[in-house]
Amino acid sequence: SQQGEEDPQALSIQEGENATMNCSYKTSINNLQWYRQNSGRGLVHLILIRSNEREKHSGRLRVTLDTSKKSSSLLITASRAADTASYFCATRGVGNTPLVFGKGTRLSVIA
Amino acid sequence: EAQVTQNPRYLITVTGKKLTVTCSQNMNHEYMSWYRQDPGLGLRQIYYSMNVEVTDKGDVPEGYKVSRKEKRNFPLILESPSPNQTSLYFCASSLLVTNEQFFGPGTRLTVL
């Protein structure tokens, strides 16, 4: 099954800096979603971007989608220690296909 | 409060002893799904359900069963658990298959 692959696997930044995570996938998608997971807890949906959209914003989050390159990026601006978590991209294929998750990027924001 | 609940949250059991992990959502969602999360492997889908009485296999269905008799409930059944099913399990639901998913808090299962 198709799978989003996040890059980098781990990222460590100082508080106040921006964090950028990338996701690549292999086949056509209906939408791409980003989720956040605090250690050992349930995933929380952050943002959904449809295949006909190129950019979306939500608070300090900015997501871009380039379907020609089959890639997406998640930018967190002015990061805070509370942003420390794992971030997953998930792709929804065309038709009633299940959501497929990548392995995640582990973000550490140091105060 | 809109939520997905799972029970139990933690379970230690022995090989071969049948167990059920319950999942319930109060959002009238049609789509429900079970995932397992293992270090280095990310989330992998076990089973999913598009609606009542409609279930289908995900990527790693072996050793698991599910049922969807009511819209709100989607239990995960391990008929004969084995140590390789030790994992963190998540139930999730969404209004439709294409929408964002809401996750339960997780069930940490250890099979000795």
CSV table of C-alpha atoms in Angstrom, one decimal:
chain,number,residue,atom,x,y,z
A,1,SER,CA,0.0,0.0,0.0
A,2,GLN,CA,1.2,3.5,-0.6
A,3,GLN,CA,2.8,5.2,2.4
A,4,GLY,CA,3.9,8.7,3.3
A,5,GLU,CA,7.6,8.8,4.2
A,6,GLU,CA,8.5,11.6,6.6
A,7,ASP,CA,11.9,13.4,6.5
A,8,PRO,CA,13.8,13.9,8.7
A,9,GLN,CA,13.1,11.1,11.2
A,10,ALA,CA,14.1,13.3,14.0
A,11,LEU,CA,14.5,17.1,14.4
A,12,SER,CA,15.8,19.1,17.3
A,13,ILE,CA,15.5,22.9,17.4
A,14,GLN,CA,15.5,25.8,19.8
A,15,GLU,CA,12.3,27.4,21.0
A,16,GLY,CA,11.3,30.2,18.7
A,17,GLU,CA,12.8,28.6,15.6
A,18,ASN,CA,10.7,27.3,12.8
A,19,ALA,CA,10.4,23.5,12.2
A,20,THR,CA,9.9,22.0,8.8
A,21,MET,CA,9.0,18.4,8.1
A,22,ASN,CA,8.6,16.8,4.8
A,23,CYS,CA,6.5,13.9,3.5
A,24,SER,CA,6.8,12.0,0.2
A,25,TYR,CA,4.3,9.5,-1.2
A,26,LYS,CA,4.1,7.2,-4.2
A,27,THR,CA,0.7,7.2,-5.8
A,28,SER,CA,-2.2,9.6,-6.5
A,29,ILE,CA,-4.1,10.8,-3.5
A,30,ASN,CA,-7.5,12.2,-2.5
A,31,ASN,CA,-6.0,14.1,0.4
A,32,LEU,CA,-3.0,14.2,2.7
A,33,GLN,CA,-3.3,14.7,6.5
A,34,TRP,CA,-0.9,15.6,9.2
A,35,TYR,CA,-1.3,14.3,12.8
A,36,ARG,CA,0.5,14.9,16.0
A,37,GLN,CA,1.2,12.4,18.8
A,38,ASN,CA,2.5,13.2,22.2
A,39,SER,CA,4.5,10.3,23.6
A,40,GLY,CA,2.4,7.1,23.9
A,41,ARG,CA,-0.9,9.0,23.4
A,42,GLY,CA,-3.6,9.1,20.7
A,43,LEU,CA,-2.9,10.9,17.5
A,44,VAL,CA,-4.5,14.3,17.1
A,45,HIS,CA,-5.5,15.6,13.6
A,46,LEU,CA,-3.8,18.9,12.7
A,47,ILE,CA,-4.7,19.7,9.1
A,48,LEU,CA,-6.1,18.1,5.9
A,49,ILE,CA,-5.1,19.3,2.5
A,50,ARG,CA,-6.9,18.1,-0.6
A,51,SER,CA,-5.2,17.1,-3.8
A,52,ASN,CA,-6.5,20.2,-5.6
A,53,GLU,CA,-5.1,22.5,-2.9
A,54,ARG,CA,-1.5,23.8,-2.7
A,55,GLU,CA,-1.3,25.4,0.7
A,56,LYS,CA,-3.2,25.6,3.9
A,57,HIS,CA,-2.8,27.4,7.2
A,58,SER,CA,-4.0,26.8,10.7
A,59,GLY,CA,-2.6,29.0,13.4
A,60,ARG,CA,1.2,28.5,13.5
A,61,LEU,CA,0.9,25.6,11.0
A,62,ARG,CA,1.5,25.9,7.3
A,63,VAL,CA,1.1,22.9,5.0
A,64,THR,CA,2.0,22.8,1.3
A,65,LEU,CA,1.3,20.1,-1.2
A,66,ASP,CA,3.0,19.5,-4.5
A,67,THR,CA,1.2,16.7,-6.3
A,68,SER,CA,3.7,16.8,-9.2
A,69,LYS,CA,6.5,15.9,-6.8
A,70,LYS,CA,4.2,13.8,-4.6
A,71,SER,CA,5.4,15.7,-1.6
A,72,SER,CA,4.1,17.8,1.3
A,73,SER,CA,5.7,19.9,4.0
A,74,LEU,CA,4.5,20.9,7.4
A,75,LEU,CA,6.0,24.1,8.8
A,76,ILE,CA,5.5,25.0,12.5
A,77,THR,CA,6.5,28.7,13.0
A,78,ALA,CA,7.8,30.1,16.3
A,79,SER,CA,8.0,26.7,17.9
A,80,ARG,CA,7.4,26.2,21.6
A,81,ALA,CA,8.5,23.5,24.0
A,82,ALA,CA,4.9,22.2,24.0
A,83,ASP,CA,5.3,21.4,20.2
A,84,THR,CA,7.6,18.5,21.2
A,85,ALA,CA,5.9,15.5,19.7
A,86,SER,CA,5.9,13.1,16.8
A,87,TYR,CA,4.3,14.3,13.6
A,88,PHE,CA,2.9,11.9,11.0
A,89,CYS,CA,1.7,12.4,7.5
A,90,ALA,CA,-1.1,10.2,6.2
A,91,THR,CA,-2.3,9.8,2.7
A,92,ARG,CA,-5.8,9.0,1.5
A,93,GLY,CA,-5.8,7.4,-1.9
A,94,VAL,CA,-8.3,7.8,-4.7
A,95,GLY,CA,-11.7,6.1,-3.9
A,96,ASN,CA,-12.6,4.5,-0.6
A,97,THR,CA,-9.1,3.5,0.3
A,98,PRO,CA,-7.9,3.6,3.9
A,99,LEU,CA,-5.6,6.2,5.3
A,100,VAL,CA,-2.0,5.1,5.3
A,101,PHE,CA,0.5,6.6,7.8
A,102,GLY,CA,4.1,7.2,7.5
A,103,LYS,CA,6.6,6.5,10.3
A,104,GLY,CA,6.7,10.0,11.6
A,105,THR,CA,9.1,12.8,12.5
A,106,ARG,CA,10.1,13.2,16.1
A,107,LEU,CA,10.4,16.9,16.9
A,108,SER,CA,12.1,18.1,20.0
A,109,VAL,CA,11.9,21.8,20.9
A,110,ILE,CA,14.4,22.9,23.5
A,111,ALA,CA,13.5,25.7,25.8
B,1,GLU,CA,-17.8,15.6,24.7
B,2,ALA,CA,-17.1,14.1,21.3
B,3,GLN,CA,-14.6,11.3,21.8
B,4,VAL,CA,-13.4,7.8,21.0
B,5,THR,CA,-13.0,5.6,24.0
B,6,GLN,CA,-11.0,2.4,24.4
B,7,ASN,CA,-11.0,-0.2,27.1
B,8,PRO,CA,-8.9,-1.4,28.7
B,9,ARG,CA,-6.1,1.1,28.5
B,10,TYR,CA,-3.5,-1.4,29.7
B,11,LEU,CA,-3.6,-5.1,29.6
B,12,ILE,CA,-1.1,-7.8,30.4
B,13,THR,CA,-2.1,-11.3,29.4
B,14,VAL,CA,-0.7,-14.7,28.5
B,15,THR,CA,-0.4,-16.5,25.2
B,16,GLY,CA,-3.6,-18.1,24.0
B,17,LYS,CA,-6.0,-16.3,26.4
B,18,LYS,CA,-8.8,-14.7,24.3
B,19,LEU,CA,-9.3,-11.0,24.8
B,20,THR,CA,-11.4,-8.2,23.5
B,21,VAL,CA,-10.5,-4.5,23.3
B,22,THR,CA,-13.5,-2.3,23.1
B,23,CYS,CA,-13.8,0.9,21.1
B,24,SER,CA,-16.8,3.2,21.1
B,25,GLN,CA,-17.4,6.6,19.5
B,26,ASN,CA,-20.2,9.1,20.2
B,27,MET,CA,-19.9,11.2,17.0
B,28,ASN,CA,-22.2,9.0,14.8
B,29,HIS,CA,-19.2,8.3,12.5
B,30,GLU,CA,-19.5,5.8,9.7
B,31,TYR,CA,-15.9,4.9,9.4
B,32,MET,CA,-13.9,3.2,12.2
B,33,SER,CA,-10.5,1.6,12.1
B,34,TRP,CA,-7.9,-0.2,14.3
B,35,TYR,CA,-4.2,0.4,14.2
B,36,ARG,CA,-1.2,-1.0,15.9
B,37,GLN,CA,1.9,1.1,16.6
B,38,ASP,CA,5.3,-0.5,17.0
B,39,PRO,CA,8.7,1.2,17.4
B,40,GLY,CA,10.3,1.8,14.0
B,41,LEU,CA,7.2,0.6,12.1
B,42,GLY,CA,4.8,3.5,12.6
B,43,LEU,CA,1.1,2.9,12.5
B,44,ARG,CA,-0.2,-0.1,10.6
B,45,GLN,CA,-3.9,-0.7,10.0
B,46,ILE,CA,-5.4,-3.9,11.2
B,47,TYR,CA,-9.0,-3.7,10.2
B,48,TYR,CA,-11.4,-1.0,9.1
B,49,SER,CA,-15.2,-0.6,8.8
B,50,MET,CA,-17.0,1.6,6.3
B,51,ASN,CA,-20.3,1.2,8.1
B,52,VAL,CA,-22.4,-1.2,10.2
B,53,GLU,CA,-21.8,-4.8,9.1
B,54,VAL,CA,-19.1,-3.8,6.7
B,55,THR,CA,-15.6,-4.7,7.7
B,56,ASP,CA,-12.4,-5.2,5.7
B,57,LYS,CA,-8.8,-6.2,6.3
B,58,GLY,CA,-6.0,-3.6,6.6
B,59,ASP,CA,-2.3,-4.3,6.2
B,60,VAL,CA,-1.8,-6.6,9.2
B,61,PRO,CA,-5.1,-8.5,9.9
B,62,GLU,CA,-3.6,-11.9,10.9
B,63,GLY,CA,-4.5,-13.0,14.4
B,64,TYR,CA,-7.3,-10.4,14.8
B,65,LYS,CA,-11.0,-10.3,14.3
B,66,VAL,CA,-13.5,-7.4,14.4
B,67,SER,CA,-17.2,-6.8,14.3
B,68,ARG,CA,-19.4,-3.9,13.6
B,69,LYS,CA,-22.9,-4.7,14.8
B,70,GLU,CA,-23.7,-1.1,15.9
B,71,LYS,CA,-22.5,2.1,14.5
B,72,ARG,CA,-20.8,3.3,17.6
B,73,ASN,CA,-18.9,0.2,18.6
B,74,PHE,CA,-16.0,-1.6,16.9
B,75,PRO,CA,-14.4,-4.2,19.1
B,76,LEU,CA,-11.0,-5.8,18.4
B,77,ILE,CA,-10.8,-9.5,19.2
B,78,LEU,CA,-7.6,-11.5,19.7
B,79,GLU,CA,-8.8,-15.1,19.7
B,80,SER,CA,-5.4,-16.6,20.7
B,81,PRO,CA,-2.9,-13.8,21.5
B,82,SER,CA,0.8,-14.4,20.9
B,83,PRO,CA,3.8,-12.4,22.1
B,84,ASN,CA,4.2,-10.7,18.6
B,85,GLN,CA,0.9,-9.0,19.2
B,86,THR,CA,2.4,-7.0,22.1
B,87,SER,CA,1.9,-3.5,20.9
B,88,LEU,CA,0.1,-0.2,21.4
B,89,TYR,CA,-3.3,-0.3,19.8
B,90,PHE,CA,-5.4,2.6,18.6
B,91,CYS,CA,-9.0,2.8,17.5
B,92,ALA,CA,-10.0,5.7,15.3
B,93,SER,CA,-13.2,7.0,13.7
B,94,SER,CA,-14.2,9.5,11.0
B,95,LEU,CA,-17.5,10.8,9.6
B,96,LEU,CA,-16.7,9.3,6.2
B,97,VAL,CA,-13.6,7.5,5.0
B,98,THR,CA,-12.2,10.7,3.4
B,99,ASN,CA,-12.4,12.8,6.5
B,100,GLU,CA,-9.9,13.4,9.3
B,101,GLN,CA,-9.8,10.7,11.9
B,102,PHE,CA,-10.4,11.0,15.7
B,103,PHE,CA,-8.2,8.7,17.7
B,104,GLY,CA,-8.8,6.9,21.0
B,105,PRO,CA,-6.2,7.2,23.8
B,106,GLY,CA,-4.7,3.8,23.0
B,107,THR,CA,-4.5,0.4,24.6
B,108,ARG,CA,-1.1,-0.9,25.6
B,109,LEU,CA,-1.2,-4.7,25.3
B,110,THR,CA,1.5,-7.1,26.6
B,111,VAL,CA,1.3,-10.8,25.7
B,112,LEU,CA,3.6,-13.0,27.8
